[in-house]
PDB file of C-alpha atoms and ligand atoms in Angstrom:
ATOM      1  CA  MET J   1      -0.159   0.377  -0.229  1.00 72.00           C
ATOM      2  CA  ALA J   2       1.938   2.533  -1.199  1.00 95.00           C
ATOM      3  CA  VAL J   3       0.035   5.373   0.174  1.00 96.00           C
ATOM      4  CA  ILE J   4       0.205   4.431   3.238  1.00 97.00           C
ATOM      5  CA  ASP J   5       3.867   4.108   3.082  1.00 97.00           C
ATOM      6  CA  ASP J   6       3.715   7.613   1.854  1.00 97.00           C
ATOM      7  CA  LEU J   7       1.578   8.692   5.167  1.00 97.00           C
ATOM      8  CA  VAL J   8       3.815   7.001   7.363  1.00 97.00           C
ATOM      9  CA  ALA J   9       6.873   8.521   5.845  1.00 97.00           C
ATOM     10  CA  ASN J  10       5.322  11.852   6.533  1.00 97.00           C
ATOM     11  CA  ASN J  11       4.476  11.128  10.010  1.00 98.00           C
ATOM     12  CA  ARG J  12       8.081  11.209  10.325  1.00 97.00           C
ATOM     13  CA  GLY J  13       8.558  14.717   9.518  1.00 97.00           C
ATOM     14  CA  PHE J  14       5.979  15.964  10.922  1.00 97.00           C
ATOM     15  CA  ALA J  15       6.922  14.099  14.313  1.00 97.00           C
ATOM     16  CA  ASP J  16      10.593  15.371  14.491  1.00 97.00           C
ATOM     17  CA  SER J  17       9.488  18.492  13.165  1.00 97.00           C
ATOM     18  CA  LEU J  18       7.534  19.543  16.636  1.00 96.00           C
ATOM     19  CA  PRO J  19       9.008  19.510  19.969  1.00 96.00           C
ATOM     20  CA  PRO J  20       7.045  16.178  22.258  1.00 95.00           C
ATOM     21  CA  ARG J  21       3.714  18.207  24.581  1.00 95.00           C
ATOM     22  CA  HIS J  22       0.716  17.126  26.109  1.00 97.00           C
ATOM     23  CA  LEU J  23      -2.454  18.225  26.094  1.00 97.00           C
ATOM     24  CA  ASP J  24      -5.400  17.476  27.978  1.00 98.00           C
ATOM     25  CA  VAL J  25      -8.012  15.049  26.569  1.00 98.00           C
ATOM     26  CA  ARG J  26     -10.591  17.110  27.609  1.00 98.00           C
ATOM     27  CA  PRO J  27     -11.434  19.492  24.141  1.00 98.00           C
ATOM     28  CA  SER J  28     -10.092  23.452  25.672  1.00 98.00           C
ATOM     29  CA  ARG J  29     -13.491  24.632  23.966  1.00 98.00           C
ATOM     30  CA  ARG J  30     -15.871  22.011  25.119  1.00 98.00           C
ATOM     31  CA  LEU J  31     -16.713  20.872  21.377  1.00 98.00           C
ATOM     32  CA  ALA J  32     -18.090  18.353  19.634  1.00 98.00           C
ATOM     33  CA  ILE J  33     -18.120  18.762  15.731  1.00 99.00           C
ATOM     34  CA  VAL J  34     -20.420  16.327  13.870  1.00 98.00           C
ATOM     35  CA  ALA J  35     -18.970  16.571   9.689  1.00 98.00           C
ATOM     36  CA  CYS J  36     -19.072  14.602   6.997  1.00 98.00           C
ATOM     37  CA  MET J  37     -15.874  12.590   5.537  1.00 98.00           C
ATOM     38  CA  ASP J  38     -15.432  14.367   2.064  1.00 98.00           C
ATOM     39  CA  SER J  39     -11.559  15.049   1.606  1.00 98.00           C
ATOM     40  CA  ARG J  40     -12.378  18.773   0.324  1.00 98.00           C
ATOM     41  CA  VAL J  41     -13.632  19.999   3.896  1.00 98.00           C
ATOM     42  CA  ASP J  42     -10.873  20.529   5.943  1.00 98.00           C
ATOM     43  CA  VAL J  43     -12.152  20.630   9.080  1.00 98.00           C
ATOM     44  CA  PHE J  44      -9.704  22.255  11.907  1.00 98.00           C
ATOM     45  CA  ALA J  45      -8.667  24.851   8.777  1.00 98.00           C
ATOM     46  CA  ALA J  46     -12.108  25.868   7.819  1.00 98.00           C
ATOM     47  CA  LEU J  47     -12.854  27.126  11.485  1.00 98.00           C
ATOM     48  CA  GLY J  48      -9.570  27.490  13.277  1.00 98.00           C
ATOM     49  CA  LEU J  49      -9.408  25.225  15.321  1.00 98.00           C
ATOM     50  CA  ARG J  50      -6.476  23.785  17.143  1.00 98.00           C
ATOM     51  CA  ASP J  51      -4.951  19.991  18.403  1.00 97.00           C
ATOM     52  CA  GLY J  52      -6.713  19.394  21.626  1.00 98.00           C
ATOM     53  CA  GLU J  53     -10.292  21.982  20.951  1.00 98.00           C
ATOM     54  CA  ALA J  54     -12.938  19.926  19.979  1.00 98.00           C
ATOM     55  CA  HIS J  55     -13.585  16.620  19.242  1.00 98.00           C
ATOM     56  CA  VAL J  56     -14.438  15.670  15.677  1.00 98.00           C
ATOM     57  CA  LEU J  57     -16.831  13.204  13.983  1.00 98.00           C
ATOM     58  CA  ARG J  58     -16.627  12.375  10.845  1.00 98.00           C
ATOM     59  CA  ASN J  59     -18.892   9.611   8.440  1.00 98.00           C
ATOM     60  CA  ALA J  60     -20.533   9.440   5.474  1.00 98.00           C
ATOM     61  CA  GLY J  61     -22.605  12.530   5.215  1.00 98.00           C
ATOM     62  CA  GLY J  62     -21.765  13.717   8.837  1.00 98.00           C
ATOM     63  CA  VAL J  63     -25.327  12.368   9.755  1.00 98.00           C
ATOM     64  CA  ILE J  64     -26.389  11.628  13.192  1.00 98.00           C
ATOM     65  CA  THR J  65     -26.011   7.327  13.600  1.00 98.00           C
ATOM     66  CA  ASP J  66     -26.327   5.220  16.667  1.00 97.00           C
ATOM     67  CA  ASP J  67     -22.573   5.248  16.503  1.00 98.00           C
ATOM     68  CA  VAL J  68     -22.572   8.723  16.469  1.00 98.00           C
ATOM     69  CA  ILE J  69     -24.594   9.508  19.646  1.00 98.00           C
ATOM     70  CA  ARG J  70     -22.449   7.107  21.590  1.00 98.00           C
ATOM     71  CA  SER J  71     -19.528   9.026  20.415  1.00 98.00           C
ATOM     72  CA  LEU J  72     -21.511  12.248  21.619  1.00 98.00           C
ATOM     73  CA  ALA J  73     -22.561  10.507  24.743  1.00 98.00           C
ATOM     74  CA  VAL J  74     -18.626   9.550  25.836  1.00 98.00           C
ATOM     75  CA  SER J  75     -17.608  13.173  24.604  1.00 98.00           C
ATOM     76  CA  GLN J  76     -20.283  15.287  27.283  1.00 98.00           C
ATOM     77  CA  ARG J  77     -20.391  12.481  29.446  1.00 98.00           C
ATOM     78  CA  ARG J  78     -16.657  11.773  30.019  1.00 98.00           C
ATOM     79  CA  LEU J  79     -14.714  14.619  28.672  1.00 98.00           C
ATOM     80  CA  GLY J  80     -16.652  17.758  29.426  1.00 98.00           C
ATOM     81  CA  THR J  81     -17.714  18.811  25.855  1.00 98.00           C
ATOM     82  CA  ARG J  82     -21.223  21.035  26.057  1.00 98.00           C
ATOM     83  CA  ALA J  83     -21.899  22.285  22.826  1.00 98.00           C
ATOM     84  CA  VAL J  84     -22.384  20.406  19.145  1.00 98.00           C
ATOM     85  CA  MET J  85     -21.254  21.368  16.013  1.00 98.00           C
ATOM     86  CA  LEU J  86     -23.092  20.074  12.889  1.00 98.00           C
ATOM     87  CA  ILE J  87     -21.370  20.579   9.344  1.00 98.00           C
ATOM     88  CA  GLN J  88     -23.169  19.422   6.568  1.00 98.00           C
ATOM     89  CA  HIS J  89     -21.504  20.464   2.739  1.00 98.00           C
ATOM     90  CA  THR J  90     -23.384  21.342  -1.002  1.00 98.00           C
ATOM     91  CA  ASP J  91     -22.105  18.676  -4.081  1.00 98.00           C
ATOM     92  CA  CYS J  92     -21.975  15.759  -0.953  1.00 98.00           C
ATOM     93  CA  GLY J  93     -21.242  11.991  -2.577  1.00 98.00           C
ATOM     94  CA  MET J  94     -24.124  11.167  -0.126  1.00 98.00           C
ATOM     95  CA  GLN J  95     -26.703  13.194  -2.497  1.00 98.00           C
ATOM     96  CA  LYS J  96     -25.231  10.958  -5.593  1.00 98.00           C
ATOM     97  CA  LEU J  97     -26.937   7.382  -4.249  1.00 97.00           C
ATOM     98  CA  THR J  98     -30.293   6.213  -2.663  1.00 98.00           C
ATOM     99  CA  ASP J  99     -31.357   4.285   0.598  1.00 97.00           C
ATOM    100  CA  ASP J 100     -32.915   1.449  -1.565  1.00 97.00           C
ATOM    101  CA  GLY J 101     -30.712   1.541  -4.350  1.00 97.00           C
ATOM    102  CA  PHE J 102     -27.907   1.118  -2.092  1.00 98.00           C
ATOM    103  CA  ARG J 103     -28.817  -1.344   0.237  1.00 97.00           C
ATOM    104  CA  ALA J 104     -30.160  -3.572  -3.111  1.00 97.00           C
ATOM    105  CA  GLU J 105     -26.936  -2.912  -4.639  1.00 98.00           C
ATOM    106  CA  LEU J 106     -25.056  -4.254  -1.068  1.00 98.00           C
ATOM    107  CA  GLN J 107     -27.531  -6.851  -0.886  1.00 97.00           C
ATOM    108  CA  HIS J 108     -26.937  -7.833  -4.862  1.00 98.00           C
ATOM    109  CA  ASP J 109     -23.411  -8.276  -4.476  1.00 98.00           C
ATOM    110  CA  THR J 110     -23.066  -9.823  -0.677  1.00 98.00           C
ATOM    111  CA  GLY J 111     -26.263 -11.793  -0.356  1.00 98.00           C
ATOM    112  CA  ILE J 112     -26.702 -10.147   2.768  1.00 97.00           C
ATOM    113  CA  ALA J 113     -28.851  -7.106   3.660  1.00 94.00           C
ATOM    114  CA  PRO J 114     -26.831  -4.101   5.635  1.00 96.00           C
ATOM    115  CA  ALA J 115     -28.635  -4.015   9.183  1.00 95.00           C
ATOM    116  CA  PHE J 116     -27.208   0.246   9.435  1.00 96.00           C
ATOM    117  CA  ALA J 117     -29.946   2.926   7.521  1.00 97.00           C
ATOM    118  CA  ILE J 118     -27.868   3.911   4.334  1.00 98.00           C
ATOM    119  CA  GLU J 119     -28.783   7.800   5.127  1.00 98.00           C
ATOM    120  CA  SER J 120     -28.568   8.975   1.718  1.00 98.00           C
ATOM    121  CA  PHE J 121     -30.433  12.724   1.447  1.00 97.00           C
ATOM    122  CA  THR J 122     -31.245  15.041  -1.671  1.00 98.00           C
ATOM    123  CA  ASP J 123     -31.841  18.098   0.390  1.00 98.00           C
ATOM    124  CA  VAL J 124     -28.681  19.037   2.265  1.00 98.00           C
ATOM    125  CA  GLU J 125     -30.654  22.060   4.491  1.00 98.00           C
ATOM    126  CA  ALA J 126     -33.175  19.056   5.269  1.00 98.00           C
ATOM    127  CA  ASN J 127     -30.833  16.514   6.381  1.00 98.00           C
ATOM    128  CA  LEU J 128     -29.086  19.077   8.816  1.00 98.00           C
ATOM    129  CA  ARG J 129     -32.390  19.966  10.156  1.00 98.00           C
ATOM    130  CA  GLN J 130     -33.236  16.092  11.124  1.00 97.00           C
ATOM    131  CA  SER J 131     -29.600  15.732  12.266  1.00 98.00           C
ATOM    132  CA  ILE J 132     -30.236  18.586  14.526  1.00 98.00           C
ATOM    133  CA  LEU J 133     -33.283  17.200  15.958  1.00 97.00           C
ATOM    134  CA  ARG J 134     -31.932  13.906  16.078  1.00 98.00           C
ATOM    135  CA  VAL J 135     -29.698  15.353  18.833  1.00 98.00           C
ATOM    136  CA  ARG J 136     -31.824  17.683  20.388  1.00 97.00           C
ATOM    137  CA  ARG J 137     -33.871  14.522  21.158  1.00 97.00           C
ATOM    138  CA  SER J 138     -31.415  11.986  22.618  1.00 98.00           C
ATOM    139  CA  ALA J 139     -32.288  10.877  25.755  1.00 98.00           C
ATOM    140  CA  PHE J 140     -28.759   9.978  26.404  1.00 98.00           C
ATOM    141  CA  LEU J 141     -26.961  13.587  25.808  1.00 98.00           C
ATOM    142  CA  PRO J 142     -27.282  15.822  29.055  1.00 98.00           C
ATOM    143  CA  HIS J 143     -26.420  19.060  27.438  1.00 98.00           C
ATOM    144  CA  ARG J 144     -28.932  19.905  24.058  1.00 97.00           C
ATOM    145  CA  ASP J 145     -29.237  23.080  24.401  1.00 95.00           C
ATOM    146  CA  LEU J 146     -26.198  24.297  21.939  1.00 97.00           C
ATOM    147  CA  VAL J 147     -26.427  22.641  19.019  1.00 98.00           C
ATOM    148  CA  ARG J 148     -26.115  24.633  15.504  1.00 98.00           C
ATOM    149  CA  GLY J 149     -26.342  23.249  11.795  1.00 98.00           C
ATOM    150  CA  PHE J 150     -24.349  24.332   8.442  1.00 98.00           C
ATOM    151  CA  VAL J 151     -23.847  24.118   5.368  1.00 98.00           C
ATOM    152  CA  TYR J 152     -19.848  24.710   3.961  1.00 98.00           C
ATOM    153  CA  ASP J 153     -20.059  25.130   0.297  1.00 98.00           C
ATOM    154  CA  VAL J 154     -17.172  23.327  -1.174  1.00 98.00           C
ATOM    155  CA  ASP J 155     -16.305  26.125  -3.720  1.00 98.00           C
ATOM    156  CA  THR J 156     -16.531  29.052  -1.664  1.00 98.00           C
ATOM    157  CA  HIS J 157     -15.229  27.744   2.020  1.00 98.00           C
ATOM    158  CA  ARG J 158     -18.356  29.423   3.490  1.00 98.00           C
ATOM    159  CA  LEU J 159     -20.489  28.169   6.581  1.00 98.00           C
ATOM    160  CA  SER J 160     -24.091  28.821   6.121  1.00 98.00           C
ATOM    161  CA  GLU J 161     -26.095  28.692   9.667  1.00 98.00           C
ATOM    162  CA  VAL J 162     -29.294  26.158   8.793  1.00 98.00           C
ATOM    163  CA  GLU J 163     -32.534  27.379  10.860  1.00 90.00           C
ATOM    164  CA  VAL J 164     -34.585  25.194  12.574  1.00 87.00           C
ATOM    165  CA  SER J 165     -37.619  25.778  14.500  1.00 79.00           C
ATOM    166  CA  ASP J 166     -37.713  22.745  17.105  1.00 63.00           C
TER     167      ASP J 166
HETATM  168 ZN1  LIG B 201     -20.256  14.373   2.176  1.00 96.09          ZN
END
């Protein structure tokens, strides 16, 4: 896997260029971010974030799944975060498939119907509103008042907030 060898080599240079340090395991901004895995979204650069400041949870679409709720529960209950920032984006890969079509493809190719929801979407703002509501309505999360959702434009790099009337 040459691609991974390249990255391991990059890490040697990265580590050599920095002094050792230890940051607290608890994010200093008391913030968790849920974002899409999209390769064009550099969460740290786009938000001016630094190491040690926030948890960053990423998956296809930046959607709120049971596993994201699991991570947020640990983040809030053990590691001190309070605010949740959701970031989805324009031109998302999850807008280019359908739940039924992708589920059928997986089942056809493997003989196994996936137990997980596919979570495709067409309207990113509507999808963000649903994600915000899933966080706000999760009984496992003690802090649900500071939840905000944003669309990141992958061409202009600009965030725009989605309003939700709960
Ligand atoms: Zn995406």
